[in-house]
PDB file of C-alpha atoms in Angstrom:
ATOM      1  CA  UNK A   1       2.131  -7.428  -6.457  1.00 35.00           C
ATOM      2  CA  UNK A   2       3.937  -5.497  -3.869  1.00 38.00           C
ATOM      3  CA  UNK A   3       3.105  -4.812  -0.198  1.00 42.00           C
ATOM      4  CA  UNK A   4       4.281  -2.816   2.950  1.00 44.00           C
ATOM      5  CA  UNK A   5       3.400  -3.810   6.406  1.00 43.00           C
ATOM      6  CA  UNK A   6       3.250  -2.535   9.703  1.00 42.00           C
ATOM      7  CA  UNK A   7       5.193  -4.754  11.654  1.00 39.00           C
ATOM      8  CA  UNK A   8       6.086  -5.253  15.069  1.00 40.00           C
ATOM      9  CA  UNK A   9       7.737  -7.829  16.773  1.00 34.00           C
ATOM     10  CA  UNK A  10       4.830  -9.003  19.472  1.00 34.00           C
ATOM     11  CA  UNK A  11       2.974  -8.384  15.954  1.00 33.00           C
ATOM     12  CA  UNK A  12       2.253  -6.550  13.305  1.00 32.00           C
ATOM     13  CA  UNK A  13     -13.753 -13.756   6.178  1.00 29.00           C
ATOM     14  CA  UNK A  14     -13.151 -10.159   5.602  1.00 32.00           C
ATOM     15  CA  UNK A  15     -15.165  -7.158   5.181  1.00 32.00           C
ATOM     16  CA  UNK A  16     -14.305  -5.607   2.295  1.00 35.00           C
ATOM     17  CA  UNK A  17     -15.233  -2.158   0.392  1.00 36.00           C
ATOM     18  CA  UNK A  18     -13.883   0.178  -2.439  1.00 40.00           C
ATOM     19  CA  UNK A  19     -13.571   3.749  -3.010  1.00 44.00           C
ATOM     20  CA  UNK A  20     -12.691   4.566  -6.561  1.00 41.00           C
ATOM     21  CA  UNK A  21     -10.154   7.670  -6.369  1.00 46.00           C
ATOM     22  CA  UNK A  22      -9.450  10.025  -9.382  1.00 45.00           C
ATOM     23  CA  UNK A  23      -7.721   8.499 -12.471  1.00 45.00           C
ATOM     24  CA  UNK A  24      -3.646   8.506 -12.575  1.00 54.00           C
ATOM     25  CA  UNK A  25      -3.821  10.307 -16.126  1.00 53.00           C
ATOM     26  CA  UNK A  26      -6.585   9.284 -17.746  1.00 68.00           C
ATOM     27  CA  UNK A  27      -6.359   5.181 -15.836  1.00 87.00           C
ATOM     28  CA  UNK A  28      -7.859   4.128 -12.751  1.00 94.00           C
ATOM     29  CA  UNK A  29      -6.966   3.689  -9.208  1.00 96.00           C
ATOM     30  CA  UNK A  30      -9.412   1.778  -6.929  1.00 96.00           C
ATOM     31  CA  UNK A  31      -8.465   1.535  -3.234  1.00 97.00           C
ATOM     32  CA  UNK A  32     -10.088  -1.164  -1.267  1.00 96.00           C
ATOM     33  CA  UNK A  33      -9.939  -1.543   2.938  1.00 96.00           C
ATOM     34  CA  UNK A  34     -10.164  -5.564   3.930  1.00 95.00           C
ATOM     35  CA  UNK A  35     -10.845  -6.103   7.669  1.00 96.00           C
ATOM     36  CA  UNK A  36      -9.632  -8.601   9.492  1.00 96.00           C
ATOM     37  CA  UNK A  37     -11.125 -10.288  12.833  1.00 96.00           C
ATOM     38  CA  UNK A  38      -9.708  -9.401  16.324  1.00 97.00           C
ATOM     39  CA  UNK A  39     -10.889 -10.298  19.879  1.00 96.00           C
ATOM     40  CA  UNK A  40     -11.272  -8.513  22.724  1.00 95.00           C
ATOM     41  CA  UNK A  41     -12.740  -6.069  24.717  1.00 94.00           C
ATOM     42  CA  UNK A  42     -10.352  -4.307  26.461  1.00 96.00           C
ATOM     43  CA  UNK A  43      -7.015  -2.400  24.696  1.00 96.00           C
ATOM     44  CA  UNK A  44      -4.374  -5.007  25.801  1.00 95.00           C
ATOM     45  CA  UNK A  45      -6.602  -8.148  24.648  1.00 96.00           C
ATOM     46  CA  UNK A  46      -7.176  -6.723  20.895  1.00 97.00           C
ATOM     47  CA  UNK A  47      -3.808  -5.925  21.129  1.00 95.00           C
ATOM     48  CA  UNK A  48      -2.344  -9.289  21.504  1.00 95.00           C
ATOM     49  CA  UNK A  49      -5.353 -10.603  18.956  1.00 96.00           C
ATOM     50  CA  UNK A  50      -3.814  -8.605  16.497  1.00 95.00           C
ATOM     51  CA  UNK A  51      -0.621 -10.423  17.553  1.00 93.00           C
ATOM     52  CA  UNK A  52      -2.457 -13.655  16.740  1.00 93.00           C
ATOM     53  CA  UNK A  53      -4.367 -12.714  13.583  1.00 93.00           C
ATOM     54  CA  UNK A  54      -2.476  -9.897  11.449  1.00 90.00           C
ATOM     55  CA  UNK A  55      -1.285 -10.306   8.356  1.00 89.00           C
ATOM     56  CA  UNK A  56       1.970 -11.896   8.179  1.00 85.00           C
ATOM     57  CA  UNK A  57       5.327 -10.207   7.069  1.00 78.00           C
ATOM     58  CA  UNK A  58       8.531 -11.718   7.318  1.00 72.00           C
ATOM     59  CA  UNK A  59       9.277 -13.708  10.594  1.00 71.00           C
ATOM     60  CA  UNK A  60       6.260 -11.561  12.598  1.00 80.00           C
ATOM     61  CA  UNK A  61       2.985 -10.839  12.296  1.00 87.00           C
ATOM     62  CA  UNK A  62       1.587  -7.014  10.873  1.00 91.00           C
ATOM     63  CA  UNK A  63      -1.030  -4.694  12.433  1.00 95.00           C
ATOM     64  CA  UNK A  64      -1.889  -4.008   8.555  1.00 95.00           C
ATOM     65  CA  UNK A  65      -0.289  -3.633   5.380  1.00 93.00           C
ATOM     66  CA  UNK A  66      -1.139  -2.241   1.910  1.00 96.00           C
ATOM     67  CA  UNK A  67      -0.476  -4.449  -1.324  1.00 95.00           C
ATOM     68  CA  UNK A  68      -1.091  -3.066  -4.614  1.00 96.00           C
ATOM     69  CA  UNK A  69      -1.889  -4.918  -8.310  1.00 97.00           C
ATOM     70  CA  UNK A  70      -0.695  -2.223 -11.158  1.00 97.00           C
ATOM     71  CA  UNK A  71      -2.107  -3.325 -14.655  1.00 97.00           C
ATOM     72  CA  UNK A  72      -1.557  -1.191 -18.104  1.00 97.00           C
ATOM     73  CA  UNK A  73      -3.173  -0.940 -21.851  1.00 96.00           C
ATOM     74  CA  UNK A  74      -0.492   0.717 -23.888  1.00 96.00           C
ATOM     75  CA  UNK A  75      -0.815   1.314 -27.141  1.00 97.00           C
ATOM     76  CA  UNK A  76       2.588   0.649 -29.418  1.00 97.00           C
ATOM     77  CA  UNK A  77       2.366   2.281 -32.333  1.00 96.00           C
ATOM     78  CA  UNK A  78       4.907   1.720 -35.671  1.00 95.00           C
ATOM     79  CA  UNK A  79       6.676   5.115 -36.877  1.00 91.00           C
ATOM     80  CA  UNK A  80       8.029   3.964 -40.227  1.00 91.00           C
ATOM     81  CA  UNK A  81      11.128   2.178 -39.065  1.00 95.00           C
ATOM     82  CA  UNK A  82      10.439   3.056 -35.459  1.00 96.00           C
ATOM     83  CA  UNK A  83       8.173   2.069 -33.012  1.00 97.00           C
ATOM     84  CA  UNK A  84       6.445   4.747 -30.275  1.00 97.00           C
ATOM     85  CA  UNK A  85       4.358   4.067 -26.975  1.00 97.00           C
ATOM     86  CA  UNK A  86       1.922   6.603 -27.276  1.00 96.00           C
ATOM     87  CA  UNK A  87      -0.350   5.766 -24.370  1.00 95.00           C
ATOM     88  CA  UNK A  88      -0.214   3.236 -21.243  1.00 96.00           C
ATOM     89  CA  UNK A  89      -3.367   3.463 -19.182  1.00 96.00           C
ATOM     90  CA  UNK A  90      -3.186   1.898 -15.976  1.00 97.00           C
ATOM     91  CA  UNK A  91      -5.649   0.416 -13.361  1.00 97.00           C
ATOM     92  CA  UNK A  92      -4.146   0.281 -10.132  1.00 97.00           C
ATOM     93  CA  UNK A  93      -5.915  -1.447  -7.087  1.00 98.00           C
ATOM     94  CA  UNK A  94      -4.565  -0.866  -3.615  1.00 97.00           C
ATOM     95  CA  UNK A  95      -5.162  -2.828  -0.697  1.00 97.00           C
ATOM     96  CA  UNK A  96      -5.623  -1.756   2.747  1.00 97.00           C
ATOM     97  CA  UNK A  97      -5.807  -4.251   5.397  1.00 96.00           C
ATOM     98  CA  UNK A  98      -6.575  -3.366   8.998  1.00 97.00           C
ATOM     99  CA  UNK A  99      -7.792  -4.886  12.235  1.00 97.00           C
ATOM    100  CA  UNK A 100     -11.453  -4.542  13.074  1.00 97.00           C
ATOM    101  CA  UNK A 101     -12.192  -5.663  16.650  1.00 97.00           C
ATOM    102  CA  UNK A 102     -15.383  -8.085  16.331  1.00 95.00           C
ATOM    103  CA  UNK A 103     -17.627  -7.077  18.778  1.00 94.00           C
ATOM    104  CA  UNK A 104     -18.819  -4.059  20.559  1.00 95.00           C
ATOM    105  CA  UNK A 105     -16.097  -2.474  22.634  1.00 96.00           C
ATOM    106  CA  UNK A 106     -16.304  -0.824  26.434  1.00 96.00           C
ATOM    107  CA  UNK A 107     -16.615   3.166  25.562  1.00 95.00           C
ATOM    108  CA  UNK A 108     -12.944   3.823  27.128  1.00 94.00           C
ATOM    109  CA  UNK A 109     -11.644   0.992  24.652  1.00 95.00           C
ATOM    110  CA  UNK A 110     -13.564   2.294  22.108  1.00 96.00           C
ATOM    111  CA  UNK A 111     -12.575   5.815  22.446  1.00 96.00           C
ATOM    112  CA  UNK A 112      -8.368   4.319  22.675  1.00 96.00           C
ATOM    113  CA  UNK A 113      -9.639   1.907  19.652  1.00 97.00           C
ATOM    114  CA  UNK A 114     -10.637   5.143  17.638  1.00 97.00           C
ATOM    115  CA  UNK A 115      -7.498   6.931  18.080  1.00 96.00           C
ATOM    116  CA  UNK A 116      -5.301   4.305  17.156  1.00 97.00           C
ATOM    117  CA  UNK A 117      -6.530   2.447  14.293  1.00 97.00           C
ATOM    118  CA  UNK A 118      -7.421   6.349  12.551  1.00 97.00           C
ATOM    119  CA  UNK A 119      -3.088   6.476  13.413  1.00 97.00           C
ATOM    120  CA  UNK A 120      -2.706   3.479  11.886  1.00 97.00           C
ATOM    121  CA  UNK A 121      -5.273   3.862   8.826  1.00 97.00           C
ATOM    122  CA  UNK A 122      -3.335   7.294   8.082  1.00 96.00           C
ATOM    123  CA  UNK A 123       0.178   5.560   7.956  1.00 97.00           C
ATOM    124  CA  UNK A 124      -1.417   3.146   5.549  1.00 97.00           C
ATOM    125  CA  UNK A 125      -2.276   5.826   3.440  1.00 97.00           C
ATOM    126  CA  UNK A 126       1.082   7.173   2.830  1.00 97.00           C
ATOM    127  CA  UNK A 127       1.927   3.580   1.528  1.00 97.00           C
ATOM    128  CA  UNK A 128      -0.691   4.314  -1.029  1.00 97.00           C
ATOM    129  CA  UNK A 129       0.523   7.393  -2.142  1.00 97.00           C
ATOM    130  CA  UNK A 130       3.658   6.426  -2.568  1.00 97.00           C
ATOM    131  CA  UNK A 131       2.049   3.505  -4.932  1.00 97.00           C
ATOM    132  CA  UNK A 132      -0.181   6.426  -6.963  1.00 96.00           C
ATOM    133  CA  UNK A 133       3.214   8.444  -7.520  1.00 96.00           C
ATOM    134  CA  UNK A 134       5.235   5.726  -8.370  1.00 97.00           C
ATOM    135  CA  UNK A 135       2.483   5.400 -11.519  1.00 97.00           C
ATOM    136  CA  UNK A 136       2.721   8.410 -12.520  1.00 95.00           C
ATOM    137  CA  UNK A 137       6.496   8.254 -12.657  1.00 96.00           C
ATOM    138  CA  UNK A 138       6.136   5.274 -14.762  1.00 96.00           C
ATOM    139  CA  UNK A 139       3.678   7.434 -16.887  1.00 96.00           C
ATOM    140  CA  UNK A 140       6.052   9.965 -17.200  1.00 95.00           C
ATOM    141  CA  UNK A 141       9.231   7.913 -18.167  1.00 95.00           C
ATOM    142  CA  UNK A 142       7.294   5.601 -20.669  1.00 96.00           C
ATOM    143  CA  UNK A 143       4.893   7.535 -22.672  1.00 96.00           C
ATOM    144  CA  UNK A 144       6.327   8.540 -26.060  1.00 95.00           C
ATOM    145  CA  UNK A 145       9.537   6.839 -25.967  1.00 96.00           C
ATOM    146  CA  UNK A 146      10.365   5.967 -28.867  1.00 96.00           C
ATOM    147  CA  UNK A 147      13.018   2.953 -30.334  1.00 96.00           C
ATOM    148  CA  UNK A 148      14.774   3.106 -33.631  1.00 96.00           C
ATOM    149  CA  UNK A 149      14.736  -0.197 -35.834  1.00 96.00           C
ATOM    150  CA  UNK A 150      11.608  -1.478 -34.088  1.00 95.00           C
ATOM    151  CA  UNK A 151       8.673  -1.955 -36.647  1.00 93.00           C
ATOM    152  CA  UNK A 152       7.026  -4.660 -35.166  1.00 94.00           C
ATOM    153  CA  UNK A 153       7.456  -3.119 -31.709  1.00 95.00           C
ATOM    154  CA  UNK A 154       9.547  -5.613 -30.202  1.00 95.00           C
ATOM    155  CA  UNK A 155      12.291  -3.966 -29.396  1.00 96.00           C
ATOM    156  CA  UNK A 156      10.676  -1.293 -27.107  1.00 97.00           C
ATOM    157  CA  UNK A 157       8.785  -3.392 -24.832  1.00 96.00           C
ATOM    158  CA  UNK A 158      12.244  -4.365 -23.257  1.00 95.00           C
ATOM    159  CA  UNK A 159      13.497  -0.660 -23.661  1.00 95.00           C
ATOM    160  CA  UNK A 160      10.766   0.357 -21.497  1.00 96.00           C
ATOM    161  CA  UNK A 161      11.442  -2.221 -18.385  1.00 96.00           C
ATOM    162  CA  UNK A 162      14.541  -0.448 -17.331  1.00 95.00           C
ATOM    163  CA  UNK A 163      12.346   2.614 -15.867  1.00 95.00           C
ATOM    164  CA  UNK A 164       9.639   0.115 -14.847  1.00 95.00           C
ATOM    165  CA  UNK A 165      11.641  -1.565 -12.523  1.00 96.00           C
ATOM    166  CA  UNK A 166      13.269   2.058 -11.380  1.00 96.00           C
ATOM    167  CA  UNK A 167       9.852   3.509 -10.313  1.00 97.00           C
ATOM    168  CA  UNK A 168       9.326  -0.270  -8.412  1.00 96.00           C
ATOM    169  CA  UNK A 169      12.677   0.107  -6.542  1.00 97.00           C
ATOM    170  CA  UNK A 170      12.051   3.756  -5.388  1.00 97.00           C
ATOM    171  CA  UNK A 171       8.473   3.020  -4.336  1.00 96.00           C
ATOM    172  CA  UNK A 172      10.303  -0.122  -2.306  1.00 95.00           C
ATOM    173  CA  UNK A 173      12.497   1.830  -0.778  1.00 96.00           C
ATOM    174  CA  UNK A 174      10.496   4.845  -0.018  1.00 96.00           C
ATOM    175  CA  UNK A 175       8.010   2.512   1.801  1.00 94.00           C
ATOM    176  CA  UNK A 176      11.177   1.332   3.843  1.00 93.00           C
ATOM    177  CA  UNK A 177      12.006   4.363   4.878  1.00 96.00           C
ATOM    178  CA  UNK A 178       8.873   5.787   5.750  1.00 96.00           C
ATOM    179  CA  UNK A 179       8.663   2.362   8.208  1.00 93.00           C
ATOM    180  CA  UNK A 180      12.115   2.932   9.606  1.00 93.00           C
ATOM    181  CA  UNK A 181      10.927   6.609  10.449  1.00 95.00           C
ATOM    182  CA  UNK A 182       7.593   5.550  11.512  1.00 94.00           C
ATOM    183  CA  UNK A 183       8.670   2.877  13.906  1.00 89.00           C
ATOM    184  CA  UNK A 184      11.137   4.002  15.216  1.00 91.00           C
ATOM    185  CA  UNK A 185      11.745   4.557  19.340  1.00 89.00           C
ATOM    186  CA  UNK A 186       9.400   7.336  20.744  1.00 90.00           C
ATOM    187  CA  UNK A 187       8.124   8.220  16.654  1.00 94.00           C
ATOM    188  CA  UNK A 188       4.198   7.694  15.715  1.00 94.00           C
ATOM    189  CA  UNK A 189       3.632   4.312  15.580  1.00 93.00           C
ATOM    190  CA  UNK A 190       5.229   3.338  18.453  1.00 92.00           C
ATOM    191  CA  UNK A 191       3.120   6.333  20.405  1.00 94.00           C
ATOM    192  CA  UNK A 192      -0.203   4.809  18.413  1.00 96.00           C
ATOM    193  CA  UNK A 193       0.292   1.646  20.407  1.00 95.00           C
ATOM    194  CA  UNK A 194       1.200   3.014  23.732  1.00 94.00           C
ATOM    195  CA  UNK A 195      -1.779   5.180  23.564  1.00 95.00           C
ATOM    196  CA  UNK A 196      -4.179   1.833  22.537  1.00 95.00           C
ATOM    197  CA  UNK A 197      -2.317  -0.124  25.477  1.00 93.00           C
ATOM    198  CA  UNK A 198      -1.624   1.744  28.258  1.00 90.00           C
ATOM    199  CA  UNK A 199      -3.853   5.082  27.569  1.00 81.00           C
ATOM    200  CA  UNK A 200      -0.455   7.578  27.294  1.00 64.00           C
TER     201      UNK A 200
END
């Protein structure tokens, strides 16, 4: 399980649905949102609920963060003296979770409410992404490899952890880096919350 967050340092019973997007190569990626209760009516208050009740990541709390669960059926198959993966099919299930103020909000709020949590729903998504290529990386650096002296297929289910944990680093550090970008003085997320707070 792996998970990037939104996080900010006043920061960051659920409603939950799933939307099944197309297969990673012939697998299955299902991406779920899971709400959270805020408070509030105006744009300050469901700001600082969010405070109170995000997720939390590291020392802070998150306005939302996406976690992923990456599962595989491979199919070893013996070559003589060798041994070959010649499929891996993977279901991968991504998490969104985002805020969801719990009552009706004030049309101005509403309308500040709208803007920012589509901001923030959008960032989220990139997380995703990033998840969906990092499979398809995996796919294409583990299908048909191939080791020597391996009849019983031993051998290559180590062989093939090397690029596993590769394609985990890169989609680590490409989440990090989106963040940094992201969050950054004057960049989008830190507009998305002035916009929700003070209207700008």
């Amino acid at each position: 399980m792996r998970a990037t967050a939104v996080s900010l340092p006043l920061l960051a019973a659920a409603l939950v649905f799933a939307a099944i997007s197309p297969a990673v190569a012939g697998g299955e990626v299902i991406e779920r949102v899971q709400a959270y209760s805020i408070s509030g009516k105006t744009p300050i208050e469901l700001y600082r609920s969010i405070g109170e009740e995000g997720p939390k990541s590291g020392v802070g709390r998150a306005i939302a963060h996406t976690t992923f669960k990456l599962t595989w059926r491979r199919d070893y198959r013996p070559q003589g003296t060798s041994c070959t993966l010649v499929s891996a099919i993977p279901r991968l299930v991504i998490t969104y979770t985002l805020p969801k103020p719990s009552q009706a909000l004030p049309p101005e709020t509403k309308k500040r409410w709208d803007v920012f949590i589509d901001g923030i729903k959008r960032h989220e998504e990139v997380h995703g992404v990033h998840m969906k290529e990092m499979v398809a990386e995996i796919e294409a650096n583990t299908i048909g490899v191939t080791a020597e002296n391996d009849p019983g297929c031993k051998k290559i289910r180590q062989d093939i952890q090397a690029p596993l944990a590769a394609a985990s680093q890169r989609q680590r550090q490409r989440s990090r880096d989106f963040d940094r970008v992201e969050m950054a003085e004057g960049a989008n997320m830190h507009r998305l919350i002035l916009g929700l707070v003070n209207g700008e």
